[in-house]
Coordinates of C-alpha atoms in Angstrom, one line a residue:
M186 CA 17.9 12.3 21.6
A187 CA 18.1 14.8 24.2
S188 CA 21.0 18.0 23.3
R189 CA 23.9 18.6 24.8
A190 CA 26.2 21.0 25.9
R191 CA 29.2 21.4 23.7
V192 CA 31.8 23.1 25.4
R193 CA 35.5 22.6 22.7
A194 CA 37.8 19.1 23.9
P195 CA 40.7 21.2 24.2
E196 CA 44.2 19.7 23.2
L197 CA 46.3 16.9 24.7
I198 CA 49.7 17.9 25.8
G199 CA 52.2 15.9 28.3
K200 CA 56.2 16.6 28.5
G201 CA 56.5 12.7 28.5
G202 CA 55.3 12.4 25.3
W203 CA 53.0 9.2 24.2
L204 CA 53.0 5.1 25.0
N205 CA 51.9 2.1 22.9
T206 CA 50.9 4.8 19.3
G207 CA 55.1 2.9 17.8
G208 CA 56.5 6.7 18.7
N209 CA 54.6 9.1 17.2
E210 CA 52.3 11.6 18.5
L211 CA 48.3 12.4 18.6
T212 CA 46.7 15.5 17.8
L213 CA 42.8 15.5 18.5
S214 CA 42.3 16.6 15.1
D215 CA 44.5 13.1 14.3
L216 CA 41.6 11.4 16.3
R217 CA 38.6 13.5 14.4
G218 CA 35.8 11.5 13.1
R219 CA 36.7 8.6 16.3
I220 CA 34.4 8.2 20.1
V221 CA 37.4 9.7 22.1
I222 CA 37.6 8.9 25.4
L223 CA 40.0 10.2 27.7
D224 CA 40.6 8.5 30.5
F225 CA 42.8 10.7 33.1
W226 CA 45.0 7.3 35.7
T227 CA 47.3 7.6 37.9
F228 CA 49.5 3.8 38.5
C229 CA 50.0 4.2 42.2
C230 CA 45.5 3.4 42.3
V231 CA 43.6 0.9 42.3
N232 CA 40.0 2.7 41.6
C233 CA 41.9 3.5 38.9
L234 CA 43.1 -0.2 38.0
H235 CA 39.4 -1.3 38.8
V236 CA 38.5 1.4 35.5
L237 CA 41.6 0.3 33.1
D238 CA 39.7 -3.8 34.3
E239 CA 36.4 -1.9 33.3
L240 CA 37.2 -0.7 30.4
R241 CA 38.9 -3.8 28.0
E242 CA 35.1 -5.1 27.4
L243 CA 33.8 -1.9 25.8
E244 CA 37.7 -1.2 24.0
E245 CA 37.4 -4.7 22.4
R246 CA 34.2 -4.1 21.3
H247 CA 33.9 -0.7 20.3
R248 CA 37.4 -1.1 18.4
D249 CA 36.5 0.2 15.6
T250 CA 34.6 3.7 16.2
V251 CA 37.0 3.7 20.2
V252 CA 39.8 5.8 21.4
I253 CA 41.1 4.9 24.7
I254 CA 43.4 7.2 25.0
G255 CA 45.2 7.4 28.9
V256 CA 46.1 10.5 30.2
H257 CA 49.3 9.6 32.7
S258 CA 48.3 12.0 35.4
P259 CA 51.3 11.7 38.8
K260 CA 50.3 11.7 42.4
F261 CA 53.0 10.6 43.6
A262 CA 57.0 12.3 42.8
H263 CA 58.2 8.7 41.3
E264 CA 55.0 7.6 39.2
A265 CA 56.5 11.5 37.7
E266 CA 59.6 9.3 36.4
H267 CA 58.9 8.6 32.0
Q268 CA 60.3 5.8 32.8
A269 CA 58.1 4.5 35.3
V270 CA 55.2 5.7 33.2
V271 CA 56.4 3.0 30.6
D272 CA 57.2 0.0 33.4
A273 CA 53.3 0.9 35.1
V274 CA 52.0 1.0 31.2
E275 CA 53.6 -2.8 30.3
R276 CA 52.9 -4.0 33.9
Y277 CA 49.2 -3.9 34.3
G278 CA 48.3 -5.0 29.9
V279 CA 47.2 -1.3 28.6
E280 CA 46.0 -1.8 25.6
H281 CA 45.9 2.3 24.1
P282 CA 48.4 5.2 23.6
V283 CA 48.7 7.1 26.7
L284 CA 50.1 10.4 27.7
D285 CA 52.5 10.5 30.0
D286 CA 51.4 14.0 31.8
P287 CA 54.1 14.8 34.4
E288 CA 53.0 17.9 35.0
L289 CA 49.2 17.6 35.1
A290 CA 49.1 20.0 31.9
T291 CA 46.2 18.7 30.2
W292 CA 44.1 17.7 34.1
K293 CA 44.7 20.8 34.1
Q294 CA 43.3 22.2 31.4
Y295 CA 39.7 19.3 31.5
A296 CA 39.3 20.6 35.2
V297 CA 39.3 16.7 36.3
R298 CA 39.6 16.9 40.2
A299 CA 40.3 13.1 41.5
W300 CA 41.4 10.2 39.9
P301 CA 40.4 8.6 38.3
T302 CA 38.1 10.6 35.9
L303 CA 36.5 9.5 32.2
V304 CA 36.3 12.0 29.2
V305 CA 33.9 11.6 26.6
I306 CA 35.0 13.5 23.6
D307 CA 32.2 13.3 19.9
P308 CA 33.4 12.7 16.9
E309 CA 33.5 16.4 16.7
G310 CA 35.7 17.4 18.8
Y311 CA 33.5 18.8 21.6
V312 CA 33.5 16.2 25.2
V313 CA 29.7 15.7 26.2
A314 CA 30.3 13.4 29.2
Q315 CA 32.3 13.0 32.4
H316 CA 32.4 11.0 35.3
A317 CA 34.5 10.4 37.9
G318 CA 35.5 6.6 40.6
E319 CA 34.5 3.3 39.2
G320 CA 31.3 1.9 37.9
H321 CA 31.0 3.8 34.9
A322 CA 31.2 0.9 32.0
H323 CA 27.5 0.1 31.4
A324 CA 26.8 4.4 30.9
L325 CA 29.6 4.5 28.9
G326 CA 28.2 1.6 26.7
K327 CA 25.3 3.5 26.2
L328 CA 26.3 6.4 25.5
V329 CA 29.0 5.4 22.7
E330 CA 26.0 3.5 21.4
E331 CA 23.9 6.5 21.0
L332 CA 26.7 8.7 19.2
T333 CA 27.8 6.1 17.2
A334 CA 24.6 6.0 15.8
E335 CA 23.2 10.0 16.1
H336 CA 28.0 10.6 13.9
G337 CA 26.8 8.3 11.2
A338 CA 23.4 9.3 10.1
K339 CA 25.0 12.8 10.0
G340 CA 28.2 11.0 8.3
T341 CA 30.8 13.0 10.8
L342 CA 31.7 8.9 12.1
R343 CA 34.5 7.8 11.0
R344 CA 35.8 4.3 11.2
G345 CA 39.1 2.3 11.1
D346 CA 41.8 0.5 12.4
G347 CA 43.5 3.4 16.5
P348 CA 46.5 4.4 16.4
Y349 CA 47.8 0.9 19.1
V350 CA 51.1 0.1 18.7
P351 CA 52.5 -2.6 21.6
P352 CA 55.7 -2.6 22.0
E353 CA 57.6 -5.5 20.9
P354 CA 57.4 -8.1 24.4
V355 CA 60.6 -8.9 26.6
A356 CA 62.5 -12.3 27.2
T357 CA 62.8 -12.3 30.9
D358 CA 62.0 -15.2 33.7
L359 CA 59.8 -13.2 35.8
R360 CA 57.9 -9.5 34.3
F361 CA 57.2 -7.1 37.1
P362 CA 56.8 -9.8 40.2
G363 CA 54.7 -8.7 42.8
K364 CA 55.0 -10.9 45.8
A365 CA 57.7 -14.5 47.6
V366 CA 56.7 -16.4 49.5
R367 CA 59.9 -18.9 50.5
L368 CA 59.1 -22.4 51.2
P369 CA 59.9 -24.8 53.6
G370 CA 62.5 -26.4 51.3
G371 CA 63.8 -23.3 50.7
S372 CA 62.6 -22.4 47.2
F373 CA 61.4 -19.3 46.7
L374 CA 57.0 -19.2 45.5
V375 CA 57.2 -15.7 43.3
S376 CA 53.7 -14.2 42.2
D377 CA 54.9 -13.1 38.2
T378 CA 52.2 -10.3 38.1
T379 CA 51.9 -9.1 34.2
R380 CA 51.8 -13.2 33.1
H381 CA 49.2 -13.8 35.4
Q382 CA 51.1 -17.0 37.0
L383 CA 53.2 -18.0 40.1
V384 CA 56.8 -19.1 39.7
E385 CA 58.9 -21.6 42.1
L386 CA 62.6 -20.4 41.9
A387 CA 65.4 -22.6 43.7
A388 CA 67.2 -21.6 46.1
D389 CA 69.3 -19.2 44.3
G390 CA 66.6 -17.2 43.3
E391 CA 66.8 -17.4 39.4
K392 CA 65.9 -21.4 38.8
V393 CA 62.6 -21.6 37.1
L394 CA 62.1 -24.6 39.2
R395 CA 58.8 -24.9 37.6
R396 CA 55.1 -22.6 36.0
I397 CA 51.9 -22.6 37.5
G398 CA 48.8 -21.0 36.0
S399 CA 48.0 -21.1 31.9
G400 CA 49.4 -17.7 32.3
E401 CA 46.2 -16.1 30.3
R402 CA 44.5 -13.3 32.2
G403 CA 40.9 -14.7 33.2
P404 CA 38.8 -16.4 36.3
A405 CA 39.7 -20.7 34.5
A406 CA 40.1 -22.4 37.2
D407 CA 44.4 -22.9 35.8
S408 CA 44.6 -19.1 35.7
F409 CA 45.4 -15.9 37.6
N410 CA 44.8 -12.7 37.3
E411 CA 47.5 -9.9 38.2
P412 CA 48.0 -12.6 41.0
Q413 CA 50.0 -10.5 44.3
G414 CA 50.2 -11.5 47.9
L415 CA 51.8 -15.1 48.8
A416 CA 51.2 -17.1 53.0
L417 CA 52.4 -20.4 53.7
L418 CA 49.7 -21.9 55.5
P419 CA 49.9 -24.1 58.7
D420 CA 49.3 -27.4 56.1
G421 CA 51.9 -26.4 53.9
K422 CA 50.1 -25.1 51.7
V423 CA 50.4 -21.5 50.1
A424 CA 47.6 -19.1 49.8
V425 CA 47.5 -17.2 46.8
A426 CA 45.6 -13.3 46.5
D427 CA 44.4 -13.5 43.0
T428 CA 43.8 -9.5 42.7
V429 CA 42.3 -9.2 39.7
N430 CA 40.0 -12.1 40.1
H431 CA 39.0 -10.5 42.6
A432 CA 39.5 -13.7 44.8
I433 CA 41.7 -15.7 47.5
R434 CA 43.3 -19.5 46.5
V435 CA 45.2 -21.6 47.5
F436 CA 47.3 -23.6 46.0
D437 CA 49.1 -26.9 47.2
P438 CA 53.3 -27.1 46.7
E439 CA 53.1 -31.1 46.8
S440 CA 50.6 -32.1 43.9
G441 CA 50.2 -28.5 42.2
A442 CA 46.2 -28.6 42.6
L443 CA 44.7 -25.1 42.8
E444 CA 41.2 -24.2 44.5
T445 CA 39.3 -21.4 45.2
V446 CA 38.6 -20.5 48.6
A447 CA 37.1 -17.3 50.0
G448 CA 35.5 -14.8 46.1
T449 CA 33.5 -15.1 43.8
G450 CA 35.2 -13.9 40.4
K451 CA 33.3 -10.1 41.1
Q452 CA 34.4 -7.1 42.6
W453 CA 32.4 -6.2 45.8
W454 CA 30.4 -3.4 46.1
Q455 CA 29.2 -0.3 48.6
G456 CA 25.9 -1.3 50.2
S457 CA 27.3 -5.7 49.0
P458 CA 27.7 -8.4 52.5
T459 CA 30.8 -8.0 54.0
S460 CA 30.7 -11.7 55.8
G461 CA 29.2 -14.7 55.3
P462 CA 30.4 -17.8 53.3
A463 CA 33.8 -17.3 51.7
R464 CA 32.8 -18.3 48.5
E465 CA 29.8 -16.3 48.0
V466 CA 31.0 -13.2 48.9
D467 CA 32.1 -10.4 47.1
L468 CA 36.3 -9.1 47.6
S469 CA 37.7 -6.3 46.1
S470 CA 41.8 -6.4 45.6
P471 CA 42.7 -7.9 47.5
W472 CA 47.4 -7.1 47.7
D473 CA 48.4 -9.6 50.2
I474 CA 47.2 -11.5 52.5
A475 CA 49.7 -13.0 56.5
W476 CA 48.1 -15.5 58.1
W477 CA 47.9 -14.8 61.7
Q478 CA 45.4 -15.4 64.9
D479 CA 43.9 -18.1 63.5
R480 CA 43.1 -16.4 60.9
L481 CA 43.9 -15.3 57.0
W482 CA 44.2 -11.4 57.0
I483 CA 43.6 -9.7 53.8
A484 CA 44.8 -6.6 53.2
M485 CA 41.8 -5.0 50.9
A486 CA 43.0 -2.4 48.8
G487 CA 39.9 -2.2 47.6
A488 CA 38.0 -1.0 49.8
H489 CA 40.2 0.8 51.6
Q490 CA 40.1 -2.6 54.7
L491 CA 41.1 -5.9 56.0
W492 CA 39.1 -8.6 56.0
T493 CA 39.7 -12.2 57.3
Y494 CA 39.8 -15.3 56.2
D495 CA 38.4 -18.0 58.4
P496 CA 38.4 -21.7 57.0
A497 CA 37.4 -23.7 60.3
T498 CA 34.4 -22.0 59.1
G499 CA 35.0 -21.6 55.2
T500 CA 33.9 -17.8 56.6
V501 CA 34.8 -14.4 55.6
Q502 CA 34.4 -10.7 57.3
V503 CA 35.7 -7.4 57.7
A504 CA 37.9 -6.7 60.1
A505 CA 39.3 -3.4 60.4
G506 CA 38.1 -0.1 58.7
T507 CA 35.0 1.5 56.8
T508 CA 36.0 1.9 53.7
N509 CA 36.6 5.8 53.8
E510 CA 40.1 6.3 52.6
G511 CA 42.4 8.4 55.0
L512 CA 45.0 8.3 57.6
V513 CA 42.6 7.6 61.1
D514 CA 43.3 5.5 63.7
G515 CA 41.7 4.2 66.7
P516 CA 39.1 1.0 67.2
A517 CA 39.5 -1.7 64.1
A518 CA 35.8 -1.0 63.1
E519 CA 36.2 2.8 62.5
A520 CA 39.9 3.2 61.5
W521 CA 40.6 4.3 58.2
F522 CA 43.0 2.7 56.0
A523 CA 44.7 4.2 52.0
Q524 CA 45.0 0.7 49.6
P525 CA 46.8 -1.4 52.5
S526 CA 48.5 -3.2 50.6
G527 CA 51.6 -5.3 52.3
L528 CA 51.3 -7.1 55.3
A529 CA 53.0 -9.2 57.7
A530 CA 52.4 -10.9 60.9
A531 CA 55.1 -10.8 63.9
G532 CA 53.7 -12.0 68.0
D533 CA 50.8 -10.2 68.7
R534 CA 51.1 -7.7 65.9
L535 CA 50.1 -7.7 61.8
W536 CA 52.0 -4.6 60.0
I537 CA 50.0 -2.9 57.8
A538 CA 52.2 -1.4 54.1
D539 CA 49.8 1.7 54.1
S540 CA 50.7 2.6 50.0
E541 CA 48.0 5.4 49.5
T542 CA 49.0 7.9 53.1
S543 CA 53.0 6.7 52.9
A544 CA 52.5 4.6 56.6
V545 CA 53.4 1.6 58.0
R546 CA 50.5 0.9 60.0
W547 CA 49.4 -1.9 63.0
V548 CA 47.0 -4.0 64.5
Q549 CA 46.9 -5.7 67.8
R550 CA 44.6 -6.6 69.9
T551 CA 42.9 -4.7 72.7
D552 CA 44.0 -4.2 76.1
T553 CA 40.2 -5.9 77.2
G554 CA 41.1 -8.7 74.9
D555 CA 38.3 -8.0 72.9
G556 CA 38.9 -6.3 69.7
Y557 CA 41.0 -5.2 67.7
E558 CA 42.7 -2.3 68.0
V559 CA 44.4 0.1 64.5
R560 CA 48.0 2.4 65.0
T561 CA 50.2 4.4 62.9
A562 CA 54.6 3.6 63.4
V563 CA 54.8 6.1 60.1
G564 CA 53.1 8.3 58.1
T565 CA 51.3 11.0 58.3
G566 CA 48.2 11.4 55.7
L567 CA 47.0 11.0 51.7
F568 CA 49.3 14.4 51.1
D569 CA 52.7 13.9 52.5
F570 CA 55.2 11.9 51.8
G571 CA 59.2 11.8 50.2
H572 CA 62.3 9.9 51.9
R573 CA 63.4 11.6 55.6
D574 CA 64.8 9.0 58.2
G575 CA 65.1 9.8 62.0
A576 CA 62.1 10.3 64.6
A577 CA 59.4 7.7 63.3
D578 CA 56.8 11.2 63.9
Q579 CA 59.6 12.9 61.2
A580 CA 60.4 10.4 58.2
L581 CA 58.8 10.0 55.4
L582 CA 58.2 7.2 52.7
Q583 CA 56.3 6.9 49.3
H584 CA 54.4 4.9 48.6
P585 CA 55.0 1.5 50.5
L586 CA 53.2 -1.8 49.3
G587 CA 55.6 -4.7 51.3
V588 CA 56.5 -5.1 55.4
T589 CA 58.3 -7.7 56.4
A590 CA 58.9 -8.9 60.1
L591 CA 63.0 -8.9 60.8
P592 CA 64.2 -11.5 64.5
D593 CA 65.5 -8.7 66.4
G594 CA 61.1 -7.5 66.6
S595 CA 61.9 -4.2 64.0
V596 CA 60.4 -4.1 60.9
A597 CA 61.6 -3.6 57.1
I598 CA 59.5 -1.9 54.8
A599 CA 59.8 -2.3 51.1
D600 CA 59.4 1.9 50.0
T601 CA 57.9 1.6 46.6
Y602 CA 58.6 4.2 44.8
N603 CA 61.8 5.7 47.2
H604 CA 63.4 2.2 44.8
A605 CA 65.0 1.6 48.6
L606 CA 64.6 -0.8 51.6
R607 CA 63.8 1.4 55.0
R608 CA 63.7 -0.2 58.6
F609 CA 61.6 0.9 61.4
D610 CA 62.3 0.3 65.4
P611 CA 60.0 0.3 67.7
A612 CA 62.0 0.1 70.6
S613 CA 64.1 2.6 70.1
G614 CA 61.0 4.7 67.4
E615 CA 63.2 5.3 64.2
V616 CA 63.4 4.8 61.0
T617 CA 66.6 4.3 58.4
T618 CA 67.6 2.4 55.3
L619 CA 68.9 -0.4 54.7
A620 CA 69.7 -0.6 50.9
T621 CA 68.6 1.6 48.0
D622 CA 69.0 1.2 43.7
L623 CA 66.2 -0.7 44.4
R624 CA 64.1 -0.8 40.9
E625 CA 60.4 -0.6 42.6
P626 CA 60.9 -3.7 45.6
S627 CA 57.4 -4.6 46.3
A628 CA 57.9 -7.2 49.3
A629 CA 60.9 -9.3 50.3
V630 CA 61.1 -12.6 52.2
L631 CA 63.7 -13.9 55.0
A632 CA 66.9 -16.4 53.7
D633 CA 68.4 -17.1 56.7
D634 CA 70.8 -14.2 57.4
D635 CA 69.7 -12.9 54.2
I636 CA 66.7 -10.6 53.2
V637 CA 65.8 -11.6 49.7
V638 CA 63.5 -8.8 48.0
V639 CA 61.3 -8.3 44.8
E640 CA 62.5 -6.0 42.5
S641 CA 59.6 -6.0 40.5
A642 CA 61.1 -3.1 38.1
R643 CA 64.1 -5.1 37.4
H644 CA 61.9 -8.9 37.3
R645 CA 63.6 -10.2 40.0
L646 CA 64.7 -11.3 42.8
T647 CA 67.8 -9.9 44.6
R648 CA 69.4 -10.7 47.4
L649 CA 71.7 -8.3 50.3
R650 CA 73.2 -9.1 53.7
L651 CA 71.3 -7.6 56.8
P652 CA 73.7 -4.8 57.6
E653 CA 73.9 -4.1 61.3
E654 CA 73.6 -0.5 61.3
A655 CA 71.4 0.7 58.6
V656 CA 72.4 3.7 57.0
R657 CA 71.1 7.6 57.5
V658 CA 69.7 9.3 53.5
E659 CA 69.8 13.0 53.5
S660 CA 66.4 14.2 53.7
V661 CA 63.7 14.5 51.1
A662 CA 59.8 15.9 51.3
H663 CA 57.2 16.0 48.9
R664 CA 53.8 16.8 48.6
T665 CA 51.5 16.1 46.4
Q666 CA 51.8 18.8 43.5
R667 CA 48.1 19.7 42.5
A668 CA 47.1 22.9 43.2
A669 CA 44.9 24.0 46.4
T670 CA 41.8 25.0 45.3
E671 CA 40.6 28.3 45.9
V672 CA 37.7 28.9 48.4
A673 CA 35.8 32.0 50.1
P674 CA 35.3 32.1 53.4
G675 CA 32.9 30.9 55.4
K676 CA 30.1 29.3 53.5
L677 CA 30.7 27.0 50.9
R678 CA 27.9 24.6 48.0
L679 CA 29.4 21.2 47.3
D680 CA 27.4 19.7 44.8
V681 CA 28.2 16.0 43.6
V682 CA 26.8 16.4 39.9
F683 CA 25.4 13.2 38.5
Q684 CA 22.9 12.8 36.2
A685 CA 22.0 9.3 35.8
P686 CA 22.6 7.6 31.6
A687 CA 20.1 7.2 28.9
G688 CA 17.4 4.8 29.6
Q689 CA 18.0 4.7 33.7
K690 CA 17.4 6.5 36.5
L691 CA 18.1 6.8 40.4
D692 CA 16.0 4.1 41.6
T693 CA 14.1 4.6 45.6
R694 CA 11.8 2.0 45.7
Y695 CA 13.2 1.0 48.7
G696 CA 14.5 4.8 50.3
P697 CA 17.6 6.8 49.1
S698 CA 20.1 5.8 46.0
T699 CA 22.6 7.6 46.7
R700 CA 25.1 8.6 49.2
L701 CA 27.4 11.7 50.7
L702 CA 30.0 11.3 53.1
V703 CA 32.6 14.8 53.8
S704 CA 34.8 15.3 56.2
S705 CA 38.1 17.3 56.0
T706 CA 42.1 17.4 57.2
P707 CA 42.3 18.7 60.1
P708 CA 39.1 18.3 61.0
E709 CA 38.6 21.9 61.8
L710 CA 38.5 23.0 58.7
L711 CA 35.2 22.1 59.1
A712 CA 32.3 24.2 61.6
D713 CA 29.6 22.5 60.1
G714 CA 28.5 20.3 57.5
A715 CA 31.1 16.9 57.9
G716 CA 29.2 13.1 58.7
P717 CA 27.3 11.4 56.0
D718 CA 24.0 12.2 54.0
T719 CA 22.0 11.1 51.3
D720 CA 21.9 14.5 49.1
L721 CA 24.7 14.6 46.8
G722 CA 24.6 18.5 47.3
R723 CA 25.1 20.4 50.6
D724 CA 26.4 23.6 52.7
L725 CA 30.1 23.6 54.3
V726 CA 30.9 26.0 57.3
L727 CA 34.6 27.0 57.0
A728 CA 35.7 27.4 60.1
D729 CA 37.7 31.6 60.9
G730 CA 41.3 31.2 61.6
V731 CA 42.0 27.5 59.3
T732 CA 43.7 28.6 56.0
E733 CA 44.0 26.1 54.6
G734 CA 43.2 22.0 54.5
V735 CA 41.7 18.8 52.5
L736 CA 38.2 17.8 52.0
H737 CA 38.1 13.8 52.3
V738 CA 34.2 13.5 49.8
S739 CA 33.6 10.5 48.8
A740 CA 29.7 9.5 47.1
M741 CA 27.9 6.9 45.8
A742 CA 24.9 7.0 43.2
A743 CA 22.5 3.4 42.6
S744 CA 21.1 4.2 39.2
C745 CA 18.6 1.2 37.3
D746 CA 17.2 0.5 34.3
D747 CA 13.8 3.5 33.5
D748 CA 11.5 0.8 31.7
P749 CA 8.5 -0.3 33.5
A750 CA 7.9 -3.6 31.3
I751 CA 11.5 -4.8 32.9
E752 CA 10.1 -6.4 36.3
Y753 CA 13.4 -6.3 37.9
P754 CA 15.9 -3.2 36.1
A755 CA 19.6 -4.1 36.2
C756 CA 21.3 -1.3 38.1
H757 CA 25.0 -0.3 38.6
V758 CA 26.6 1.9 42.0
H759 CA 28.6 4.4 40.7
Q760 CA 31.1 5.3 43.5
Q761 CA 34.3 8.1 44.5
D762 CA 36.8 9.5 46.5
W763 CA 37.8 13.0 46.1
G764 CA 40.7 14.8 48.3
V765 CA 40.3 18.2 47.3
P766 CA 43.4 20.4 49.0
V767 CA 41.8 24.1 48.9
R768 CA 43.3 27.1 50.3
V769 CA 40.8 29.8 52.0
V770 CA 41.1 33.3 50.4
D771 CA 38.8 36.8 50.0
G772 CA 37.6 35.7 46.3
G773 CA 37.1 32.5 46.0
A774 CA 34.6 30.1 45.2
P775 CA 31.7 30.2 46.8
R776 CA 30.8 26.8 45.1
L777 CA 32.7 23.2 44.5
A778 CA 30.9 20.9 42.1
L779 CA 32.5 17.8 41.5
V780 CA 31.1 15.4 38.9
L781 CA 30.6 12.7 39.4
A782 CA 28.6 12.2 36.1
G783 CA 27.6 13.7 33.8
L784 CA 28.1 18.3 32.7
D785 CA 28.7 20.2 35.3
E786 CA 25.7 22.9 34.2
G787 CA 26.0 25.4 36.8
A788 CA 30.1 26.3 36.0

């Protein structure tokens, strides 16, 4: 086996303490003899949720040698609340110990720059690999096999049960519900996300009438996997965003029949088809859906896009977004989104809750009627959020997950991480607060003169009277708490580190297998070096007079089996988006290294 750099792993510390350990605190010495995989995640991040799913099989297959430790490293202020982390661990079925690190202490010790990041520690306590982004399960599996053989031979491998202790189950009718729709008879259909079911509740929003789905996570015909969005179709059936199954299902309330109409069950990756027969095209974490302009529109959170499904032709296609993460308005094909998670149709507009930019946006036909354009009502970008009412260009939200069209033309906003229901009025351009003390509201639905809120972290529907006048809330503003990287003025070398997993190589038979896209906020930060290319290294030039901003870096690499005897080698895609806050100062670093896979030997 090739020799590896040996860097002693820093200790695991976090003010929030440990979850899923039965009250025990863990140290690296407790884990000596085991292969440890640290998963730096935050629960707002759909890419982090993808990695949780990627790790499940590896976790089960190597349970006696591998210990996965989730290190929860918050982006939003709400994510630094301990109870919110407790809720998220249950909500997403995390079955390994989790360290709650609200002050990013362990994140800083390991020099992590992006969510998600995976760090591998060998049985002797040394860091041997780092991977950012998604698509690394295969590489991790190979590395675990190598480490198992190496340390088994050395006598430094310790097998046995891990430190995971499951929490006690809680009996409630709903468990972290996601979205809801009102059926024609007055009852409510709710996506019971953590229990992988749909639940029909009576008109009072409390009595359970029936449950749909086996309740077992998975792709079976009668199963869901963390379902979210629901939309009533013109024929009375209900479309379901089966999020972690990467599929759109249709449920018939009359017959009880359940049918998959879009998606293959596999996650969409860069380079995969973006249109075609709906059952033959991969999707990526569809989070919400809405019927608008004779199509089912899909908030494709995992790809930062909007897609459509046309039942008349049985096809899907991209409708808006480039897959780049951020807030950019304009023609639909050029717009940027950041984890769109809520949709609401209202006349000539489709409203969007764009969660990672803490924004409310909309899609409408262009003036010429030959396409669509994207506009922003509230929100400025990935790193500004808070709770502030007033003029829309100054108002702040915090990771909203839902929008609801109101009868007067305004839109209600499930302002999830502010625990509030907000309202944007296009006529006045004002944002107000309708209600507070809602625990992680994720959606809302109209019921006569009331609005019924899906109060996700209280596991219930909450009925509110729509007030005639909203309540103004004292403003609170936040910025993402990651420290800015100090870089030198002028030329800045950007290196994305990628080392192909053992037994694999970059496959260039059909052209470049790597891709790098660089941009900045504000755009004026970069005098040169923005745009796409195939090299993973690039010289950037920072403009004079701009002292701080964010570098947006998107990288992808595909590696394939390196064995001439294999006629059709298996290939694996690795990809990650970074948003790196930078401050330009004399004496700052002349090089910025971002690790996609491997270790930065230039550090």
